[in-house]
Amino acid sequence: MTQRDAWQWALVGAVVLGIFAHSFLPRYEWRAVNPGGTAVIVYDRWTGRFQRAEYDAAGKVKAMDVFTPF
């Protein structure tokens, strides 16, 4: 094994580790606010911001402003 092969295996390992970690650390979490599911709260775990989105009868989204609590 040459030094170049070692770097390639290290790069492959880093990519695999990144994909594995991303599957367990998702960025967004969302929850339906009302029982009908027409209003949704989206939480960005990486930045700590919230956003509310409401769907009308035609299925169009009305997104509210992004809220940063602190």
mmCIF file of N, CA and C in Angstrom:
data_model
loop_
_atom_site.group_PDB
_atom_site.id
_atom_site.type_symbol
_atom_site.label_atom_id
_atom_site.label_comp_id
_atom_site.label_asym_id
_atom_site.label_seq_id
_atom_site.Cartn_x
_atom_site.Cartn_y
_atom_site.Cartn_z
ATOM 1 N N MET A 1 0.850 -1.168 0.000
ATOM 2 C CA MET A 1 0.000 0.000 0.000
ATOM 3 C C MET A 1 0.898 1.235 0.000
ATOM 4 N N THR A 2 0.619 2.116 -0.921
ATOM 5 C CA THR A 2 1.397 3.347 -1.014
ATOM 6 C C THR A 2 0.737 4.441 -0.174
ATOM 7 N N GLN A 3 1.424 5.556 -0.084
ATOM 8 C CA GLN A 3 0.878 6.668 0.688
ATOM 9 C C GLN A 3 -0.382 7.226 0.014
ATOM 10 N N ARG A 4 -0.397 7.188 -1.305
ATOM 11 C CA ARG A 4 -1.576 7.673 -2.031
ATOM 12 C C ARG A 4 -2.790 6.783 -1.755
ATOM 13 N N ASP A 5 -2.594 5.477 -1.688
ATOM 14 C CA ASP A 5 -3.685 4.557 -1.364
ATOM 15 C C ASP A 5 -4.227 4.823 0.034
ATOM 16 N N ALA A 6 -3.346 5.114 0.969
ATOM 17 C CA ALA A 6 -3.780 5.407 2.336
ATOM 18 C C ALA A 6 -4.643 6.666 2.371
ATOM 19 N N TRP A 7 -4.260 7.680 1.615
ATOM 20 C CA TRP A 7 -5.070 8.913 1.572
ATOM 21 C C TRP A 7 -6.430 8.651 0.937
ATOM 22 N N GLN A 8 -6.451 7.828 -0.093
ATOM 23 C CA GLN A 8 -7.735 7.517 -0.741
ATOM 24 C C GLN A 8 -8.652 6.759 0.214
ATOM 25 N N TRP A 9 -8.115 5.800 0.951
ATOM 26 C CA TRP A 9 -8.934 5.061 1.915
ATOM 27 C C TRP A 9 -9.404 5.977 3.045
ATOM 28 N N ALA A 10 -8.566 6.894 3.460
ATOM 29 C CA ALA A 10 -8.962 7.851 4.503
ATOM 30 C C ALA A 10 -10.086 8.756 3.999
ATOM 31 N N LEU A 11 -10.009 9.180 2.745
ATOM 32 C CA LEU A 11 -11.063 10.017 2.159
ATOM 33 C C LEU A 11 -12.368 9.243 2.041
ATOM 34 N N VAL A 12 -12.295 8.003 1.602
ATOM 35 C CA VAL A 12 -13.497 7.164 1.508
ATOM 36 C C VAL A 12 -14.102 6.968 2.895
ATOM 37 N N GLY A 13 -13.269 6.711 3.893
ATOM 38 C CA GLY A 13 -13.758 6.556 5.263
ATOM 39 C C GLY A 13 -14.420 7.810 5.790
ATOM 40 N N ALA A 14 -13.858 8.980 5.478
ATOM 41 C CA ALA A 14 -14.451 10.245 5.927
ATOM 42 C C ALA A 14 -15.812 10.477 5.267
ATOM 43 N N VAL A 15 -15.931 10.145 3.993
ATOM 44 C CA VAL A 15 -17.213 10.311 3.294
ATOM 45 C C VAL A 15 -18.262 9.369 3.875
ATOM 46 N N VAL A 16 -17.889 8.128 4.104
ATOM 47 C CA VAL A 16 -18.828 7.159 4.674
ATOM 48 C C VAL A 16 -19.247 7.595 6.079
ATOM 49 N N LEU A 17 -18.309 8.055 6.873
ATOM 50 C CA LEU A 17 -18.623 8.536 8.215
ATOM 51 C C LEU A 17 -19.547 9.750 8.159
ATOM 52 N N GLY A 18 -19.321 10.650 7.207
ATOM 53 C CA GLY A 18 -20.184 11.815 7.048
ATOM 54 C C GLY A 18 -21.605 11.437 6.663
ATOM 55 N N ILE A 19 -21.754 10.481 5.769
ATOM 56 C CA ILE A 19 -23.086 10.020 5.370
ATOM 57 C C ILE A 19 -23.779 9.340 6.540
ATOM 58 N N PHE A 20 -23.058 8.523 7.272
ATOM 59 C CA PHE A 20 -23.618 7.837 8.433
ATOM 60 C C PHE A 20 -24.041 8.834 9.508
ATOM 61 N N ALA A 21 -23.207 9.830 9.784
ATOM 62 C CA ALA A 21 -23.538 10.838 10.802
ATOM 63 C C ALA A 21 -24.728 11.691 10.370
ATOM 64 N N HIS A 22 -24.818 12.009 9.090
ATOM 65 C CA HIS A 22 -25.921 12.839 8.600
ATOM 66 C C HIS A 22 -27.263 12.131 8.732
ATOM 67 N N SER A 23 -27.261 10.823 8.637
ATOM 68 C CA SER A 23 -28.514 10.089 8.768
ATOM 69 C C SER A 23 -29.033 10.111 10.206
ATOM 70 N N PHE A 24 -28.143 10.272 11.181
ATOM 71 C CA PHE A 24 -28.568 10.326 12.577
ATOM 72 C C PHE A 24 -28.661 11.747 13.125
ATOM 73 N N LEU A 25 -28.178 12.735 12.394
ATOM 74 C CA LEU A 25 -28.240 14.126 12.816
ATOM 75 C C LEU A 25 -28.941 14.967 11.750
ATOM 76 N N PRO A 26 -30.240 14.770 11.555
ATOM 77 C CA PRO A 26 -30.928 15.538 10.522
ATOM 78 C C PRO A 26 -30.989 17.023 10.878
ATOM 79 N N ARG A 27 -31.037 17.855 9.871
ATOM 80 C CA ARG A 27 -31.039 19.297 10.098
ATOM 81 C C ARG A 27 -32.411 19.811 10.495
ATOM 82 N N TYR A 28 -33.456 19.376 9.821
ATOM 83 C CA TYR A 28 -34.787 19.921 10.053
ATOM 84 C C TYR A 28 -35.681 18.944 10.804
ATOM 85 N N GLU A 29 -36.500 19.501 11.678
ATOM 86 C CA GLU A 29 -37.518 18.728 12.378
ATOM 87 C C GLU A 29 -38.827 19.485 12.162
ATOM 88 N N TRP A 30 -39.884 18.781 11.843
ATOM 89 C CA TRP A 30 -41.156 19.455 11.588
ATOM 90 C C TRP A 30 -42.272 18.741 12.327
ATOM 91 N N ARG A 31 -43.290 19.527 12.675
ATOM 92 C CA ARG A 31 -44.463 19.006 13.376
ATOM 93 C C ARG A 31 -45.710 19.707 12.852
ATOM 94 N N ALA A 32 -46.791 18.945 12.737
ATOM 95 C CA ALA A 32 -48.087 19.523 12.383
ATOM 96 C C ALA A 32 -48.666 20.198 13.620
ATOM 97 N N VAL A 33 -49.196 21.401 13.438
ATOM 98 C CA VAL A 33 -49.708 22.181 14.562
ATOM 99 C C VAL A 33 -51.158 21.818 14.874
ATOM 100 N N ASN A 34 -51.956 21.642 13.849
ATOM 101 C CA ASN A 34 -53.374 21.341 14.060
ATOM 102 C C ASN A 34 -53.683 19.913 13.606
ATOM 103 N N PRO A 35 -54.807 19.366 14.022
ATOM 104 C CA PRO A 35 -55.130 17.972 13.657
ATOM 105 C C PRO A 35 -55.269 17.741 12.156
ATOM 106 N N GLY A 36 -55.693 18.758 11.408
ATOM 107 C CA GLY A 36 -55.841 18.599 9.964
ATOM 108 C C GLY A 36 -54.525 18.587 9.219
ATOM 109 N N GLY A 37 -53.463 19.043 9.848
ATOM 110 C CA GLY A 37 -52.154 19.066 9.216
ATOM 111 C C GLY A 37 -51.959 20.186 8.222
ATOM 112 N N THR A 38 -52.802 21.232 8.285
ATOM 113 C CA THR A 38 -52.670 22.342 7.340
ATOM 114 C C THR A 38 -51.694 23.402 7.819
ATOM 115 N N ALA A 39 -51.225 23.317 9.054
ATOM 116 C CA ALA A 39 -50.219 24.238 9.570
ATOM 117 C C ALA A 39 -49.050 23.416 10.113
ATOM 118 N N VAL A 40 -47.845 23.804 9.726
ATOM 119 C CA VAL A 40 -46.654 23.049 10.075
ATOM 120 C C VAL A 40 -45.612 24.001 10.675
ATOM 121 N N ILE A 41 -44.947 23.547 11.728
ATOM 122 C CA ILE A 41 -43.818 24.271 12.300
ATOM 123 C C ILE A 41 -42.546 23.531 11.895
ATOM 124 N N VAL A 42 -41.592 24.258 11.338
ATOM 125 C CA VAL A 42 -40.318 23.681 10.931
ATOM 126 C C VAL A 42 -39.231 24.256 11.829
ATOM 127 N N TYR A 43 -38.437 23.372 12.436
ATOM 128 C CA TYR A 43 -37.352 23.783 13.326
ATOM 129 C C TYR A 43 -36.019 23.394 12.699
ATOM 130 N N ASP A 44 -35.133 24.368 12.540
ATOM 131 C CA ASP A 44 -33.797 24.125 12.014
ATOM 132 C C ASP A 44 -32.864 23.892 13.199
ATOM 133 N N ARG A 45 -32.430 22.659 13.383
ATOM 134 C CA ARG A 45 -31.601 22.308 14.543
ATOM 135 C C ARG A 45 -30.232 22.957 14.510
ATOM 136 N N TRP A 46 -29.691 23.205 13.337
ATOM 137 C CA TRP A 46 -28.331 23.719 13.236
ATOM 138 C C TRP A 46 -28.265 25.206 13.567
ATOM 139 N N THR A 47 -29.323 25.971 13.267
ATOM 140 C CA THR A 47 -29.296 27.408 13.531
ATOM 141 C C THR A 47 -30.239 27.820 14.655
ATOM 142 N N GLY A 48 -31.142 26.934 15.094
ATOM 143 C CA GLY A 48 -32.063 27.249 16.174
ATOM 144 C C GLY A 48 -33.208 28.146 15.757
ATOM 145 N N ARG A 49 -33.591 28.129 14.507
ATOM 146 C CA ARG A 49 -34.669 28.986 14.004
ATOM 147 C C ARG A 49 -35.942 28.177 13.774
ATOM 148 N N PHE A 50 -37.084 28.869 13.881
ATOM 149 C CA PHE A 50 -38.401 28.285 13.638
ATOM 150 C C PHE A 50 -39.057 28.987 12.467
ATOM 151 N N GLN A 51 -39.922 28.262 11.767
ATOM 152 C CA GLN A 51 -40.745 28.868 10.731
ATOM 153 C C GLN A 51 -42.071 28.128 10.668
ATOM 154 N N ARG A 52 -43.148 28.887 10.517
ATOM 155 C CA ARG A 52 -44.485 28.305 10.403
ATOM 156 C C ARG A 52 -44.944 28.416 8.957
ATOM 157 N N ALA A 53 -45.585 27.376 8.476
ATOM 158 C CA ALA A 53 -46.141 27.367 7.129
ATOM 159 C C ALA A 53 -47.579 26.879 7.216
ATOM 160 N N GLU A 54 -48.472 27.549 6.488
ATOM 161 C CA GLU A 54 -49.881 27.167 6.450
ATOM 162 C C GLU A 54 -50.280 26.878 5.018
ATOM 163 N N TYR A 55 -51.050 25.812 4.849
ATOM 164 C CA TYR A 55 -51.558 25.432 3.534
ATOM 165 C C TYR A 55 -53.013 25.854 3.420
ATOM 166 N N ASP A 56 -53.369 26.495 2.296
ATOM 167 C CA ASP A 56 -54.766 26.872 2.093
ATOM 168 C C ASP A 56 -55.518 25.735 1.408
ATOM 169 N N ALA A 57 -56.784 25.967 1.078
ATOM 170 C CA ALA A 57 -57.623 24.920 0.479
ATOM 171 C C ALA A 57 -57.120 24.493 -0.903
ATOM 172 N N ALA A 58 -56.434 25.399 -1.605
ATOM 173 C CA ALA A 58 -55.914 25.074 -2.934
ATOM 174 C C ALA A 58 -54.567 24.359 -2.871
ATOM 175 N N GLY A 59 -53.989 24.226 -1.680
ATOM 176 C CA GLY A 59 -52.705 23.548 -1.528
ATOM 177 C C GLY A 59 -51.501 24.446 -1.638
ATOM 178 N N LYS A 60 -51.739 25.769 -1.692
ATOM 179 C CA LYS A 60 -50.626 26.710 -1.761
ATOM 180 C C LYS A 60 -50.098 26.982 -0.349
ATOM 181 N N VAL A 61 -48.798 27.189 -0.267
ATOM 182 C CA VAL A 61 -48.146 27.398 1.027
ATOM 183 C C VAL A 61 -48.018 28.889 1.307
ATOM 184 N N LYS A 62 -48.401 29.270 2.527
ATOM 185 C CA LYS A 62 -48.177 30.634 2.999
ATOM 186 C C LYS A 62 -47.138 30.524 4.114
ATOM 187 N N ALA A 63 -45.897 30.881 3.802
ATOM 188 C CA ALA A 63 -44.809 30.776 4.777
ATOM 189 C C ALA A 63 -44.736 32.056 5.598
ATOM 190 N N MET A 64 -44.591 31.897 6.889
ATOM 191 C CA MET A 64 -44.432 33.033 7.799
ATOM 192 C C MET A 64 -42.950 33.404 7.866
ATOM 193 N N ASP A 65 -42.640 34.501 8.553
ATOM 194 C CA ASP A 65 -41.264 34.908 8.742
ATOM 195 C C ASP A 65 -40.502 33.913 9.611
ATOM 196 N N VAL A 66 -39.204 33.842 9.418
ATOM 197 C CA VAL A 66 -38.351 32.980 10.232
ATOM 198 C C VAL A 66 -38.185 33.637 11.600
ATOM 199 N N PHE A 67 -38.297 32.843 12.651
ATOM 200 C CA PHE A 67 -38.230 33.340 14.013
ATOM 201 C C PHE A 67 -36.990 32.762 14.707
ATOM 202 N N THR A 68 -36.163 33.638 15.268
ATOM 203 C CA THR A 68 -35.016 33.215 16.074
ATOM 204 C C THR A 68 -35.301 33.581 17.511
ATOM 205 N N PRO A 69 -35.481 32.611 18.425
ATOM 206 C CA PRO A 69 -35.927 32.904 19.772
ATOM 207 C C PRO A 69 -34.963 33.739 20.605
ATOM 208 N N PHE A 70 -33.675 33.534 20.486
ATOM 209 C CA PHE A 70 -32.757 34.272 21.346
ATOM 210 C C PHE A 70 -31.706 34.961 20.546
#
